[in-house]
Short mmCIF file of C-alpha atoms in Angstrom, two decimals:
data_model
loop_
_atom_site.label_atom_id
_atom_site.label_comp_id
_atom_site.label_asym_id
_atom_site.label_seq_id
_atom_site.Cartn_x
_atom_site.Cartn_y
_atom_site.Cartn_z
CA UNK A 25 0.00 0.00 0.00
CA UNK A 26 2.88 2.22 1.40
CA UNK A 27 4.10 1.35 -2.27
CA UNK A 28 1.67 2.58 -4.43
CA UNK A 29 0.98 5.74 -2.29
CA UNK A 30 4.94 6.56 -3.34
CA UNK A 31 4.63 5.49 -7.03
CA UNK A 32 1.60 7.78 -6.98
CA UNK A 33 3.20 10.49 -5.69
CA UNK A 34 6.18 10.87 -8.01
CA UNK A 35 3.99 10.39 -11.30
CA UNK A 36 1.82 13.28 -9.99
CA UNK A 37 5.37 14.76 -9.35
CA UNK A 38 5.95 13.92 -12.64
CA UNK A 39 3.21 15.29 -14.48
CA UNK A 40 2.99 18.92 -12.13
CA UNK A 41 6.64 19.32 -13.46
CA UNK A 42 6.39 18.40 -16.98
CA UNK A 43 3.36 20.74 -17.34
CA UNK A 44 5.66 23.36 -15.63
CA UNK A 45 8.16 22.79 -18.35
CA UNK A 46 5.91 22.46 -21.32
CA UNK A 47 3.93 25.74 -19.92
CA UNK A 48 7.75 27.39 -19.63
CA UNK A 49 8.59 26.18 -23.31
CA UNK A 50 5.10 27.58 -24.48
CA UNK A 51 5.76 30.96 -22.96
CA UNK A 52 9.39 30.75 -24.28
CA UNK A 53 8.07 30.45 -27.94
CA UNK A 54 5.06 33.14 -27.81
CA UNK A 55 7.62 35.80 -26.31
CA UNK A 56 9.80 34.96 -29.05
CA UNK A 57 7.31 35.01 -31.32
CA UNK A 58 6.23 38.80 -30.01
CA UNK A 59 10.10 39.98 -29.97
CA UNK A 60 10.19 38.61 -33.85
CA UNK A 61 6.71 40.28 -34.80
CA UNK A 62 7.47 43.54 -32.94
CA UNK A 63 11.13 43.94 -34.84
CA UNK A 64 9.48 42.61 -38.36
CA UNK A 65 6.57 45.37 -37.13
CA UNK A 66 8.99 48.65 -36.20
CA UNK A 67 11.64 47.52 -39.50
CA UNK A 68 8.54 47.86 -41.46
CA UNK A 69 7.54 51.56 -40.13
CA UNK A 70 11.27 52.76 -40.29
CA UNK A 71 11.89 51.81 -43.78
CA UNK A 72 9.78 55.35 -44.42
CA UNK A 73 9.95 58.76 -43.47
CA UNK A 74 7.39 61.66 -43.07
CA UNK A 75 8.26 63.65 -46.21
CA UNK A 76 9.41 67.28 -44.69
CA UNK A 77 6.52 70.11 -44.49
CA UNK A 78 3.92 67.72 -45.30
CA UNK A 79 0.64 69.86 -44.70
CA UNK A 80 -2.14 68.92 -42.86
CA UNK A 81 -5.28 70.49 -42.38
CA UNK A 82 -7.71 69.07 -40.14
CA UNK A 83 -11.35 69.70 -39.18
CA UNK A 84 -13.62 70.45 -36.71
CA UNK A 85 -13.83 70.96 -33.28
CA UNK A 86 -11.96 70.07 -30.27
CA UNK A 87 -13.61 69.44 -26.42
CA UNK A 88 -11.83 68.83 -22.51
CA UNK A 89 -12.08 64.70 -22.30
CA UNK A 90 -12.38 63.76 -18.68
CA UNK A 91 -11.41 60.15 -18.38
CA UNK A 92 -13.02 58.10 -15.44
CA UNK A 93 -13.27 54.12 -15.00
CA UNK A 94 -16.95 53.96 -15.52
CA UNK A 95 -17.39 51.61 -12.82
CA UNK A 96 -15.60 53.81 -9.87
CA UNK A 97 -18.16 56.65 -11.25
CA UNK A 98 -21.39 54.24 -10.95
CA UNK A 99 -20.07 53.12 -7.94
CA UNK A 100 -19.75 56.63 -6.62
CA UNK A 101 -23.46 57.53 -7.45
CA UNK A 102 -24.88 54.02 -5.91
CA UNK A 103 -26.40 53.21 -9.56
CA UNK A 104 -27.19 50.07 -9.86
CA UNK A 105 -27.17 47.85 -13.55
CA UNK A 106 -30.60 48.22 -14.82
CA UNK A 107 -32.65 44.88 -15.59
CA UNK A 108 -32.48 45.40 -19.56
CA UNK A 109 -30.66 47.59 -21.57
CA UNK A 110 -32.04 49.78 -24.24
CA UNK A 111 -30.64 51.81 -26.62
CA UNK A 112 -31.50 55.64 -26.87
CA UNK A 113 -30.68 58.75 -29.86
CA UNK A 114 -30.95 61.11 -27.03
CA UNK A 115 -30.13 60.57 -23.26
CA UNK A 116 -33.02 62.37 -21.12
CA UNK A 117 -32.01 61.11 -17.58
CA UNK A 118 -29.51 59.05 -15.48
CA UNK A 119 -31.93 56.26 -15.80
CA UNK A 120 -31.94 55.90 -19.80
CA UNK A 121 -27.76 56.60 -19.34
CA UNK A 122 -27.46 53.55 -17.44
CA UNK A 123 -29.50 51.38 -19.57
CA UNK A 124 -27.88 53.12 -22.84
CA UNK A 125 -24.15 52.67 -21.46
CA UNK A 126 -25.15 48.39 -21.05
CA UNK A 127 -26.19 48.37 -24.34
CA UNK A 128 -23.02 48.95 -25.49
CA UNK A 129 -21.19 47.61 -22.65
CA UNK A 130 -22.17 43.92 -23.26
CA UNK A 131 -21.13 44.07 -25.89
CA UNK A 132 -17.50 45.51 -25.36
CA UNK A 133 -18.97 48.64 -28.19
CA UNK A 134 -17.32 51.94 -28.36
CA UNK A 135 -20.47 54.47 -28.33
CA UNK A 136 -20.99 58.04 -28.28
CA UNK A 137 -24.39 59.80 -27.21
CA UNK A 138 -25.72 63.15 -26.66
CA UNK A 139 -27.50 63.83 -22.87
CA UNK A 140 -29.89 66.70 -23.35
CA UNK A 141 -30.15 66.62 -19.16
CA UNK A 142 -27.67 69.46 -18.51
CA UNK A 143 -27.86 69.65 -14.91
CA UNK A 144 -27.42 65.61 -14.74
CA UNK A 145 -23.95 65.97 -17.10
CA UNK A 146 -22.98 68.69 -14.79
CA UNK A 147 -22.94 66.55 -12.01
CA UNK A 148 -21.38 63.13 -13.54
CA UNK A 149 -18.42 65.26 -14.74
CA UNK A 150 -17.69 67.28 -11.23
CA UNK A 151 -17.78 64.11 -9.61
CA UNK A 152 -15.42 62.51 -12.56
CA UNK A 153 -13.05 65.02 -11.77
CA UNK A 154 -13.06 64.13 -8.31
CA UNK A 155 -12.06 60.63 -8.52
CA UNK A 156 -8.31 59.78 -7.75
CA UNK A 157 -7.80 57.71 -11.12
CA UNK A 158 -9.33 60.60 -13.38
CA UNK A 159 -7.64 62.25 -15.58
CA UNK A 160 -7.69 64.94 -18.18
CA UNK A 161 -6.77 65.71 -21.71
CA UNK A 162 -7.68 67.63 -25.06
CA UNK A 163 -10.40 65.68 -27.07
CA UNK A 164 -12.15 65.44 -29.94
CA UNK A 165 -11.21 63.92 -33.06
CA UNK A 166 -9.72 66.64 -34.68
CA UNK A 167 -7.52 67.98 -31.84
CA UNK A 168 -6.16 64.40 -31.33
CA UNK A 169 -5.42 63.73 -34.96
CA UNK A 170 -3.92 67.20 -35.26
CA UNK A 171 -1.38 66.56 -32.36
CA UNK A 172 -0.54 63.24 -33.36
CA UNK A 173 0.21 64.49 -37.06
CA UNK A 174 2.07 67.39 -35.70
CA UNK A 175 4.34 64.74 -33.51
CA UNK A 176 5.08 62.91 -36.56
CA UNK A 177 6.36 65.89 -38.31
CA UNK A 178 3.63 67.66 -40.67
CA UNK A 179 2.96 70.99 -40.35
CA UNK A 180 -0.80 71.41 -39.39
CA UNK A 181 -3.56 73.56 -39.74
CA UNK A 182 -6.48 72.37 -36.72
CA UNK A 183 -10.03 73.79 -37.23
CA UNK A 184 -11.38 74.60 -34.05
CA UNK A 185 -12.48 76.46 -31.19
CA UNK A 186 -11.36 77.06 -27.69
CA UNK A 187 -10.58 78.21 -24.38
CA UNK A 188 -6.95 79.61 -24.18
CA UNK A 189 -6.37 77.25 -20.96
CA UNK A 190 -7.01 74.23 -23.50
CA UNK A 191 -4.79 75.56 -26.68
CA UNK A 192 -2.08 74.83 -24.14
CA UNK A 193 -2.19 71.12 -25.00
CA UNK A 194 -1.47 71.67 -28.37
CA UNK A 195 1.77 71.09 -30.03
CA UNK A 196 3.22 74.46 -30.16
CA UNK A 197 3.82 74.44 -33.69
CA UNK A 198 0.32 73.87 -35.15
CA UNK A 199 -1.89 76.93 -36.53
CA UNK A 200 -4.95 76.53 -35.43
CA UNK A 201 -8.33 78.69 -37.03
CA UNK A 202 -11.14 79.69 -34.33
CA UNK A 203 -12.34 81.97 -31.75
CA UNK A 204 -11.23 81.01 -27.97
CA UNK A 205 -13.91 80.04 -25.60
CA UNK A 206 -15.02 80.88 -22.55
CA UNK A 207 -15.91 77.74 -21.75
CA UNK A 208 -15.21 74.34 -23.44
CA UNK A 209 -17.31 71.67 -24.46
CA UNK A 210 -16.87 68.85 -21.83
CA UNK A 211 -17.08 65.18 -23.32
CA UNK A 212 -17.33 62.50 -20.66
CA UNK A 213 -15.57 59.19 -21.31
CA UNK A 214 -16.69 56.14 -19.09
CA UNK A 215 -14.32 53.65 -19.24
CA UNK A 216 -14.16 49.92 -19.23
CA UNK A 217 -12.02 46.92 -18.71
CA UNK A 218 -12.17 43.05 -20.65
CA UNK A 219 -13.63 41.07 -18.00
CA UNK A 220 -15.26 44.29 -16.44
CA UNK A 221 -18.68 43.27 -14.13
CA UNK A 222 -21.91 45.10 -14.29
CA UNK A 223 -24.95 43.48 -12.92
CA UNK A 224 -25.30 40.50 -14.89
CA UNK A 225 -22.98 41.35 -17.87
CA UNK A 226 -19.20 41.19 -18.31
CA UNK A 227 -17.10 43.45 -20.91
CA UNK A 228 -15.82 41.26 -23.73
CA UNK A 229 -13.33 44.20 -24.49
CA UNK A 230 -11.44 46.97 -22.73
CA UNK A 231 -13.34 50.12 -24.84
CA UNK A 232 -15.07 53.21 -23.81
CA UNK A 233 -18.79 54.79 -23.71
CA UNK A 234 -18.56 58.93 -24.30
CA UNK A 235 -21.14 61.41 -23.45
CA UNK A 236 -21.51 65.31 -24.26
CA UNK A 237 -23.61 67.93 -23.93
CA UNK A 238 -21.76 70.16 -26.60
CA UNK A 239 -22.82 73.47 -28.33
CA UNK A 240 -20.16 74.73 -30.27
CA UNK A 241 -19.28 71.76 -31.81
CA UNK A 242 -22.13 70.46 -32.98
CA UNK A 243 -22.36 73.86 -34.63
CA UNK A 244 -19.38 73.07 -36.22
CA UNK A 245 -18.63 76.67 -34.71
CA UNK A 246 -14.82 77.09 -35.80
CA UNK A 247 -15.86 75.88 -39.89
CA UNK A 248 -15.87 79.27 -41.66
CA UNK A 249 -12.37 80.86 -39.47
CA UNK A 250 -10.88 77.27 -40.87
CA UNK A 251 -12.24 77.59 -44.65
CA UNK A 252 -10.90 81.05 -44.59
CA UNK A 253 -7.03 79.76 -43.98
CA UNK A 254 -7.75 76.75 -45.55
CA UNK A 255 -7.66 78.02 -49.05
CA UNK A 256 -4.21 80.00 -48.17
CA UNK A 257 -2.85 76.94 -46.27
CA UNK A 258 -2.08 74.90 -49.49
CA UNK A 259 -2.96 71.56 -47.91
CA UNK A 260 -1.83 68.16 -49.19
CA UNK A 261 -4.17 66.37 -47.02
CA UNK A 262 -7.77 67.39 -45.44
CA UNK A 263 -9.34 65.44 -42.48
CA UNK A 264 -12.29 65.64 -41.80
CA UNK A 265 -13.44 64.22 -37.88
CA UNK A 266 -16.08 65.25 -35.45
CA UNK A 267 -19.36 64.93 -37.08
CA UNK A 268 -21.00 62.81 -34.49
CA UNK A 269 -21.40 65.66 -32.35
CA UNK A 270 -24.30 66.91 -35.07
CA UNK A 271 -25.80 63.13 -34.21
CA UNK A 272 -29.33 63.61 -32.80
CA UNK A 273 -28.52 67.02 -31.73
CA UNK A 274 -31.65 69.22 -31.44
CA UNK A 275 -31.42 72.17 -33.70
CA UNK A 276 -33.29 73.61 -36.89
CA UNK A 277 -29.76 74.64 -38.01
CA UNK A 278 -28.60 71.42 -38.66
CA UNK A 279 -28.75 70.78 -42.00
CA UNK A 280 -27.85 73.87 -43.08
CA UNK A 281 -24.16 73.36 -41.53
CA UNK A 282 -23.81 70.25 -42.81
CA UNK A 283 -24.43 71.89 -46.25
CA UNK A 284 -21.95 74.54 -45.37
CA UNK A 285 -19.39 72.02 -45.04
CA UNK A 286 -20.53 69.59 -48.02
CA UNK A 287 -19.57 72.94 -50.12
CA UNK A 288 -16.08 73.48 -48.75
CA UNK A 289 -15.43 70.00 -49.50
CA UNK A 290 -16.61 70.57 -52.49
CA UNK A 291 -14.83 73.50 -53.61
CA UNK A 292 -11.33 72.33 -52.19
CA UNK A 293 -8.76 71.86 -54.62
CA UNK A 294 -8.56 68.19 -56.55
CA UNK A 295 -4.96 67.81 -55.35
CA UNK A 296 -5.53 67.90 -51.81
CA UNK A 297 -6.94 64.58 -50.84
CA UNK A 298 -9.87 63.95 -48.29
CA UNK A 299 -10.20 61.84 -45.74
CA UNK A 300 -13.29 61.46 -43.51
CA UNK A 301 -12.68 59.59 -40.13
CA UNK A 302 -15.62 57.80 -39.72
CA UNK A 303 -17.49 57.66 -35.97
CA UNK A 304 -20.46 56.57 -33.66
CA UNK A 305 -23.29 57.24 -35.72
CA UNK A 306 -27.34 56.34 -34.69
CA UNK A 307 -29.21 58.51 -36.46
CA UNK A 308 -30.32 57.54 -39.85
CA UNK A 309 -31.11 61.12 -40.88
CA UNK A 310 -27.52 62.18 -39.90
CA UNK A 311 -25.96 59.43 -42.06
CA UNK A 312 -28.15 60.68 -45.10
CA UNK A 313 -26.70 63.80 -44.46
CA UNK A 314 -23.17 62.68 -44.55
CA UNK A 315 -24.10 60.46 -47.95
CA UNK A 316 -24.79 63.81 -49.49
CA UNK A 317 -22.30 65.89 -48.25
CA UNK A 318 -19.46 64.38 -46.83
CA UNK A 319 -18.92 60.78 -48.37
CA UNK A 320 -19.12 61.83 -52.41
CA UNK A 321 -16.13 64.13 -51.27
CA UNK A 322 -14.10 61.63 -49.83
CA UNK A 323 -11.11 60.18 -50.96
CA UNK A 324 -9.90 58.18 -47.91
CA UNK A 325 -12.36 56.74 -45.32
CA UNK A 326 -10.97 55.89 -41.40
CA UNK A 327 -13.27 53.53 -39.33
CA UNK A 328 -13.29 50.97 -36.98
CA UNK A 329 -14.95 47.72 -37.01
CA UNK A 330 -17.83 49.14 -35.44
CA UNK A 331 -18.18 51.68 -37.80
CA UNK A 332 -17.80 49.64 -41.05
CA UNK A 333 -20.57 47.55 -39.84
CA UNK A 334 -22.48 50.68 -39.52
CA UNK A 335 -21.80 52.19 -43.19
CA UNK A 336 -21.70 48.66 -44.69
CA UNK A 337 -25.54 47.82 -43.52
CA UNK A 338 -26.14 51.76 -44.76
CA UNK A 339 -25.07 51.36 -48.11
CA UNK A 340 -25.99 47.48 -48.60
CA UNK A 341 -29.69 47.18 -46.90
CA UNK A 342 -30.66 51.22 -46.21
CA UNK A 343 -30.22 50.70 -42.29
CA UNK A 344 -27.51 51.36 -39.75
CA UNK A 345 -26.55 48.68 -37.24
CA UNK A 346 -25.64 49.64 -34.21
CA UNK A 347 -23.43 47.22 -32.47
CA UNK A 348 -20.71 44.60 -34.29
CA UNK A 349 -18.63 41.94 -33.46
CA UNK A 350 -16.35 42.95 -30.71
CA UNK A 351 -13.40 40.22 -32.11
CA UNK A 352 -14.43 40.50 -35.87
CA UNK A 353 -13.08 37.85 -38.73
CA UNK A 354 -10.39 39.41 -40.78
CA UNK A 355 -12.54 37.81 -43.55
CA UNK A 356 -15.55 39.37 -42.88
CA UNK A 357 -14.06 43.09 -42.27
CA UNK A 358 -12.27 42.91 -45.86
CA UNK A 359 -15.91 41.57 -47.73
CA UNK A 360 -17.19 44.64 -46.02
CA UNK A 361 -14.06 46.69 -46.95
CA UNK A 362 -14.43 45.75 -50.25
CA UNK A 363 -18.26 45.96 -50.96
CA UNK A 364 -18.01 49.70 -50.06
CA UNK A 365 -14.99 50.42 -51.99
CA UNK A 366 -16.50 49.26 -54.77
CA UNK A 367 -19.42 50.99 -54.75
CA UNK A 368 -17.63 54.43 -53.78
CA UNK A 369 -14.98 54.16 -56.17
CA UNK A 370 -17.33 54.17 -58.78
CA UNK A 371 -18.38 57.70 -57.59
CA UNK A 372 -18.20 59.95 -60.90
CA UNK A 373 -15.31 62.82 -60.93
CA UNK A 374 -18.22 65.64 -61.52
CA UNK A 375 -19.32 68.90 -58.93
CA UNK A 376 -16.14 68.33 -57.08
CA UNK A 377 -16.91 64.80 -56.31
CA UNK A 378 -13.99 61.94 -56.13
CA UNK A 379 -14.19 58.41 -56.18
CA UNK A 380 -13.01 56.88 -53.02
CA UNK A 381 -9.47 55.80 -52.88
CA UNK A 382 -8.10 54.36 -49.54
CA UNK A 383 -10.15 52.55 -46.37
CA UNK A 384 -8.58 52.26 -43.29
CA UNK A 385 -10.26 49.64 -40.92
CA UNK A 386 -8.52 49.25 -37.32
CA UNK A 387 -10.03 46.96 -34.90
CA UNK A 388 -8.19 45.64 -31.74
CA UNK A 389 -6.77 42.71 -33.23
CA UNK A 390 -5.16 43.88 -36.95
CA UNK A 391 -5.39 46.52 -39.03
CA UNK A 392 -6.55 46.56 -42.07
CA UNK A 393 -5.42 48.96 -45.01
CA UNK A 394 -7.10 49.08 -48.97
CA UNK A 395 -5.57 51.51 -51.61
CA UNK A 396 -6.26 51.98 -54.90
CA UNK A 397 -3.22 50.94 -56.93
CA UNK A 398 -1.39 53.50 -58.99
CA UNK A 399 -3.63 56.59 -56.39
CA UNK A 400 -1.89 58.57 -55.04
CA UNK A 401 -1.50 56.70 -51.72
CA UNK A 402 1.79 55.41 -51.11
CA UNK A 403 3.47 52.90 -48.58
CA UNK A 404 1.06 50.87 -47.18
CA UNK A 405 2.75 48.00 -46.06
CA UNK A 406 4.49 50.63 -43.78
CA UNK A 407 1.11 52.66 -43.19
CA UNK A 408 -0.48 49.21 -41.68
CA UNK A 409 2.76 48.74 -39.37
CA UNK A 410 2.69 52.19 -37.99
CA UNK A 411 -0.93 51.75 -37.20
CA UNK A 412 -0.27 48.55 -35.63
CA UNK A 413 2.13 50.17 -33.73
CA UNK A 414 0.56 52.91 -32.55
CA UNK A 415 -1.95 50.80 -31.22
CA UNK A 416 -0.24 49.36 -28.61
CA UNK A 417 1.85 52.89 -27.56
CA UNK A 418 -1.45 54.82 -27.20
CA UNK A 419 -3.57 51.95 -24.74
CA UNK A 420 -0.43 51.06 -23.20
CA UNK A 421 0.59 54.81 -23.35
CA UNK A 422 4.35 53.78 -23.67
CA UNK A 423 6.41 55.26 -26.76
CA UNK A 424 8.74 51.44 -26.72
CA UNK A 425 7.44 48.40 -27.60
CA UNK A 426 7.45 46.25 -24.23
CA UNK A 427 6.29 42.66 -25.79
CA UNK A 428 5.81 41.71 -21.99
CA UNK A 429 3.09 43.55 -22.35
CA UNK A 430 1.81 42.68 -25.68
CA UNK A 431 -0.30 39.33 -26.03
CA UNK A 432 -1.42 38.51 -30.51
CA UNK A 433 -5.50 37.47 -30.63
CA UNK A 434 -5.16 37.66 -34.23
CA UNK A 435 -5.04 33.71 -35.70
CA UNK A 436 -2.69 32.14 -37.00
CA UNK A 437 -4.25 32.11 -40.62
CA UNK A 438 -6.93 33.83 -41.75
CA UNK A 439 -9.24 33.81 -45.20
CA UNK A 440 -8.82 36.83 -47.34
CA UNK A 441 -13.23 36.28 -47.87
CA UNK A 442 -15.81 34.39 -46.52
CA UNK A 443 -16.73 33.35 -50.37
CA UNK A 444 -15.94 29.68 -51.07
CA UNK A 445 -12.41 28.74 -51.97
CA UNK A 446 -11.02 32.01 -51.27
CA UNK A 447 -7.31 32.38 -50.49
CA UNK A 448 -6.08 31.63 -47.06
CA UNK A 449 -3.03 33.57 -45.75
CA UNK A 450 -1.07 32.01 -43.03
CA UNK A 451 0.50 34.30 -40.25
CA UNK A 452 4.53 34.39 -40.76
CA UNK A 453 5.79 36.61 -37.74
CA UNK A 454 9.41 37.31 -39.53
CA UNK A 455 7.40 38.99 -42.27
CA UNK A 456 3.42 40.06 -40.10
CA UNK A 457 2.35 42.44 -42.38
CA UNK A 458 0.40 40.33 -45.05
CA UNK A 459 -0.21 42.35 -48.53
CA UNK A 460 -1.91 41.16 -52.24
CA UNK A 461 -3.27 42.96 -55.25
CA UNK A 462 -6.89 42.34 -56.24
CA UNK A 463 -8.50 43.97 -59.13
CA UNK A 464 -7.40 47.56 -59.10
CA UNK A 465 -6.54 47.31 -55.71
CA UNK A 466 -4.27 46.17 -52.94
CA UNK A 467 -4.78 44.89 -49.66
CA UNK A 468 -2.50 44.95 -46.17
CA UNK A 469 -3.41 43.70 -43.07
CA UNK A 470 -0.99 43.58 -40.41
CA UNK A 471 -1.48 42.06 -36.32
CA UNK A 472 -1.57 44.19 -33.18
CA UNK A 473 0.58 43.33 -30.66
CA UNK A 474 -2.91 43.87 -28.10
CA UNK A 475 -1.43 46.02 -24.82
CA UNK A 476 -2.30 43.82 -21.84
CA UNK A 477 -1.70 46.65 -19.45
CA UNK A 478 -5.03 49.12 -20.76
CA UNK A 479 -3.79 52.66 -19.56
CA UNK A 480 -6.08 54.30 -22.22
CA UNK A 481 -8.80 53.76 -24.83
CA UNK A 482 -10.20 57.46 -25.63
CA UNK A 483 -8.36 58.88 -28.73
CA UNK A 484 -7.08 54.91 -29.98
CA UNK A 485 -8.97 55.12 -33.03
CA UNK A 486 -7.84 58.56 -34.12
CA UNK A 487 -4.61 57.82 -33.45
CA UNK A 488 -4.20 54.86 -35.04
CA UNK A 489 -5.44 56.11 -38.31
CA UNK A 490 -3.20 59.25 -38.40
CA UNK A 491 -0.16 57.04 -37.72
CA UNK A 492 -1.81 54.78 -40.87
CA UNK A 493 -2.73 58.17 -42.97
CA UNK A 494 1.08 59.59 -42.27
CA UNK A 495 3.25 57.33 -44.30
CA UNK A 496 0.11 57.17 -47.05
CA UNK A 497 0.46 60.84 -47.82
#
C-alpha cells in the first residue's frame, strides 16, 4: 500500500513538473514570437519617413475629455445595472444613461451619445473630476489627430475652437483657425475593462462609452475661421473628424451646416486629398446627411470595425446597425471593406466629387489597409505597421514596444473572404504584415501586438489612423 501511495506520488510529481516545463517552453516560444513580430513590425515603419513640411489640415472641433473608469463613477453615485438595456438617440435622464451605457457595454462597443439633461452631465463630470484615477486631456477627433500628425512631423492647420487654458495642450507648432472660448465643451468618457462586471454582464473588451452635452461643436462653430485659412494653407491632405457631435442634436440649423461644409469639401482643390474619419453614428437622418455631403467628397475613409458595420448595412440594406462583433473575422471586415470600396470608387469625378481611394479599418486585433493601386496613396505595407504600432503605444501609453506587455488574438491564418475557396493567408511573424493585389486594388493587413496593461482607450482610433494616414500621404 505504502508502495503505491509513493509510485503515486512521483507520477503526480511527474506530471505537475512536466506541465511546468511544457507551460515554460510555451511561454518561451510566444515571447519569441512577439520579440520577432514587434522587430518585423517597427523595420517595417522605419523603412519610411514623413516627407518634410507635409501639410495637414484638419477639421472640426476640439472638447476637454475627462477620463473616469466607468465603474468607480457608478459606484460613486450608488447606480445600480438596470434589468435590460435599451438603446436611446438622445439621453433624457440618469436612468436611460445607465440602460444606454449596457447596451453597449455587453457588448465591449465603443459608443458616443448626446445627454440633453444638462444639470445631470454637470454633475457626472464634477464628480469625474473628483475621482483619484481621473484624468484629463484635449479631445475630440480633430484635436487628437492634429497633435498626433504634428508629432510625426507635418505641419498642421487644426479647425477649431477654444478656451486659451485648452490651446495649451497643443503642439506648439500647429496653426490653429477659431475663436477662444469661454468655456469648453466637456465630453465625458466612461471607461471599461475586458472582463469588467456590471450586474449580470461582463465586458468582452477593454473600450469606452462617451457622453456630451456640446454646443459649439455640434455647430461646427470654428468651420468658416478654418475655410478662410484653408484656401491660403495649401494643404496636401484634409481630415475631416467630429461629425457625431451633429448626431441627434436638437437644432433647426442642422442641416444647413452640414451643407456649409458639403460645399467646402466641395470647392477644395482636386490635389488635396480627403479623408473622412468615420465615428459613432445612430441617427439615420444624420448618415443621409453625410451620404450627401461628406462621403461623395471623400477620398480616404478611417473607421473601426464598429463603424464599417455601420456604413456597410447603410449602403448594402438602407439601415444602420448599431453594435458589431467585438473580435471581428479578418474575412468578414475585408468583404465589407471591399463591398463599399467598390461601390464608392465608382463615384463619378463631376461637382467636385472623387471616387473613393483608400479605407482604413482598425479593430483591436489587426489593421486593415485598402488603396487603390497606382492613387496617389503610397506605402502601405508601412502605413499598416505604424498603425499597428501605434496601437499598442497609445492603450499602453508607452512610446517602446514592451512585448511583456503585448499578447497577438489575431489567428494564425486567416481567409482573405468568406466566399468559397477564397485564399487563405497564413500568419509568418518574420514577415506580419500580409499584402496582395486584387482587381485595381491592394490589400495589407498587419497584427496588433494587443497592450495587456489598458492605460487608455479614448483617442485609440484617431490615433491609429493618423499614424496609418502619415506614411500614405
Amino acid at each position: 500500500m505504502a508502495t503505491a501511495l509513493k509510485v503515486g506520488s512521483v507520477i503526480s510529481l511527474a506530471i505537475v513538473l512536466a506541465a511546468y516545463y511544457y507551460k515554460k517552453n510555451v511561454d518561451s516560444e510566444l515571447r519569441d514570437q512577439l520579440m520577432k513580430i514587434s522587430q518585423s513590425l517597427l523595420k517595417a515603419e522605419q523603412k519610411y519617413q514623413v516627407a518634410p513640411k507635409t501639410r495637414v489640415a484638419i477639421g472640426l472641433g476640439a472638447c476637454l475629455d475627462v477620463f473616469v473608469d466607468s465603474m468607480e463613477l457608478f459606484e460613486t453615485f450608488g447606480f445600480e445595472p438596470p434589468e435590460s438595456p435599451k438603446h436611446y438617440d438622445i439621453i433624457e435622464s440618469s436612468d436611460e444613461l445607465l440602460k444606454v451605457y449596457t447596451y453597449f457595454f455587453r457588448h465591449g462597443a465603443a459608443g458616443e451619445r448626446y445627454i440633453s439633461d444638462r444639470e445631470t452631465f454637470r454633475k457626472l463630470v464634477e464628480v469625474a473630476r473628483e475621482l483619484p484615477d481621473s484624468r484629463l486631456a484635449i479631445g475630440g477627433n480633430a484635436a487628437v489627430i492634429a497633435n498626433r500628425l504634428a508629432l510625426e512631423g507635418c505641419d498642421v492647420l487644426l479647425g477649431a475652437s477654444m478656451s486659451e487654458d485648452l490651446k495649451k495642450d497643443l503642439k506648439e507648432d500647429i496653426q490653429l483657425s477659431g475663436d477662444f472660448l469661454k468655456e469648453d465643451d466637456v465630453h465625458l468618457l466612461m471607461e471599461f475593462k475586458s472582463g469588467d462586471k456590471w450586474g449580470k454582464y461582463t465586458a468582452p473588451r477593454a473600450n469606452r462609452f462617451i457622453i456630451h452635452n456640446d454646443q459649439a461643436n455640434p455647430m461646427l462653430h470654428s468651420l468658416e475661421a478654418f475655410q478662410e485659412q484653408l484656401s491660403g494653407f495649401q494643404a496636401q491632405l484634409l481630415v475631416i473628424g467630429g461629425l457625431q457631435m451633429m448626431d441627434s442634436f436638437p437644432s433647426n440649423k442642422r442641416v444647413d451646416r452640414i451643407k456649409a461644409l458639403g460645399k467646402m469639401l466641395k470647392n477644395t482643390p482636386e490635389e488635396t486629398r480627403i479623408h473622412f474619419e468615420m465615428a459613432s453614428f445612430a441617427e439615420e437622418k444624420m448618415m443621409s446627411y453625410l451620404m450627401d455631403q461628406v462621403l461623395p467628397y471623400s477620398d480616404s475613409l478611417g473607421m473601426n470595425e464598429q463603424e464599417l458595420a455601420n456604413l456597410h448595412s447603410l449602403l448594402n440594406y438602407g439601415n444602420i446597425t448599431l453594435v458589431s462583433d467585438a473580435y471581428p473575422r479578418v474575412a468578414t471586415v475585408l468583404d465589407q471593406m471591399r463591398m463599399i470600396y467598390n461601390l464608392l470608387n465608382k463615384t463619378p469625378k463631376v461637382n467636385g466629387k472623387r471616387p473613393l481611394t483608400r479605407i482604413h479599418t482598425h479593430t483591436l486585433a489587426f489593421q486593415a489597409i485598402l488603396t487603390e493601386k497606382n492613387s496617389a496613396w503610397k506605402n502601405t505595407m508601412a502605413a499598416a505597421a505604424k498603425a499597428s504600432l501605434t496601437a499598442f503605444r497609445h492603450v499602453c501609453k508607452s512610446p517602446q514596444i514592451d512585448t511583456a506587455r503585448a499578447r497577438l488574438i489575431m489567428d494564425d491564418s486567416f481567409s482573405t473572404s468568406r466566399q468559397e475557396g477564397s485564399k487563405r493567408i497564413l500568419f509568418r511573424p518574420e514577415r506580419p504584415v500580409s499584402c496582395w493585389d486584387e482587381g485595381n486594388y491592394e490589400i495589407c493587413v498587419s497584427p496588433v501586438l494587443v497592450c495587456t496593461e489598458v492605460i487608455q482607450t479614448g483617442g485609440g482610433g484617431d490615433n491609429v489612423s493618423s499614424a496609418g494616414l502619415v506614411l500614405q500621404i
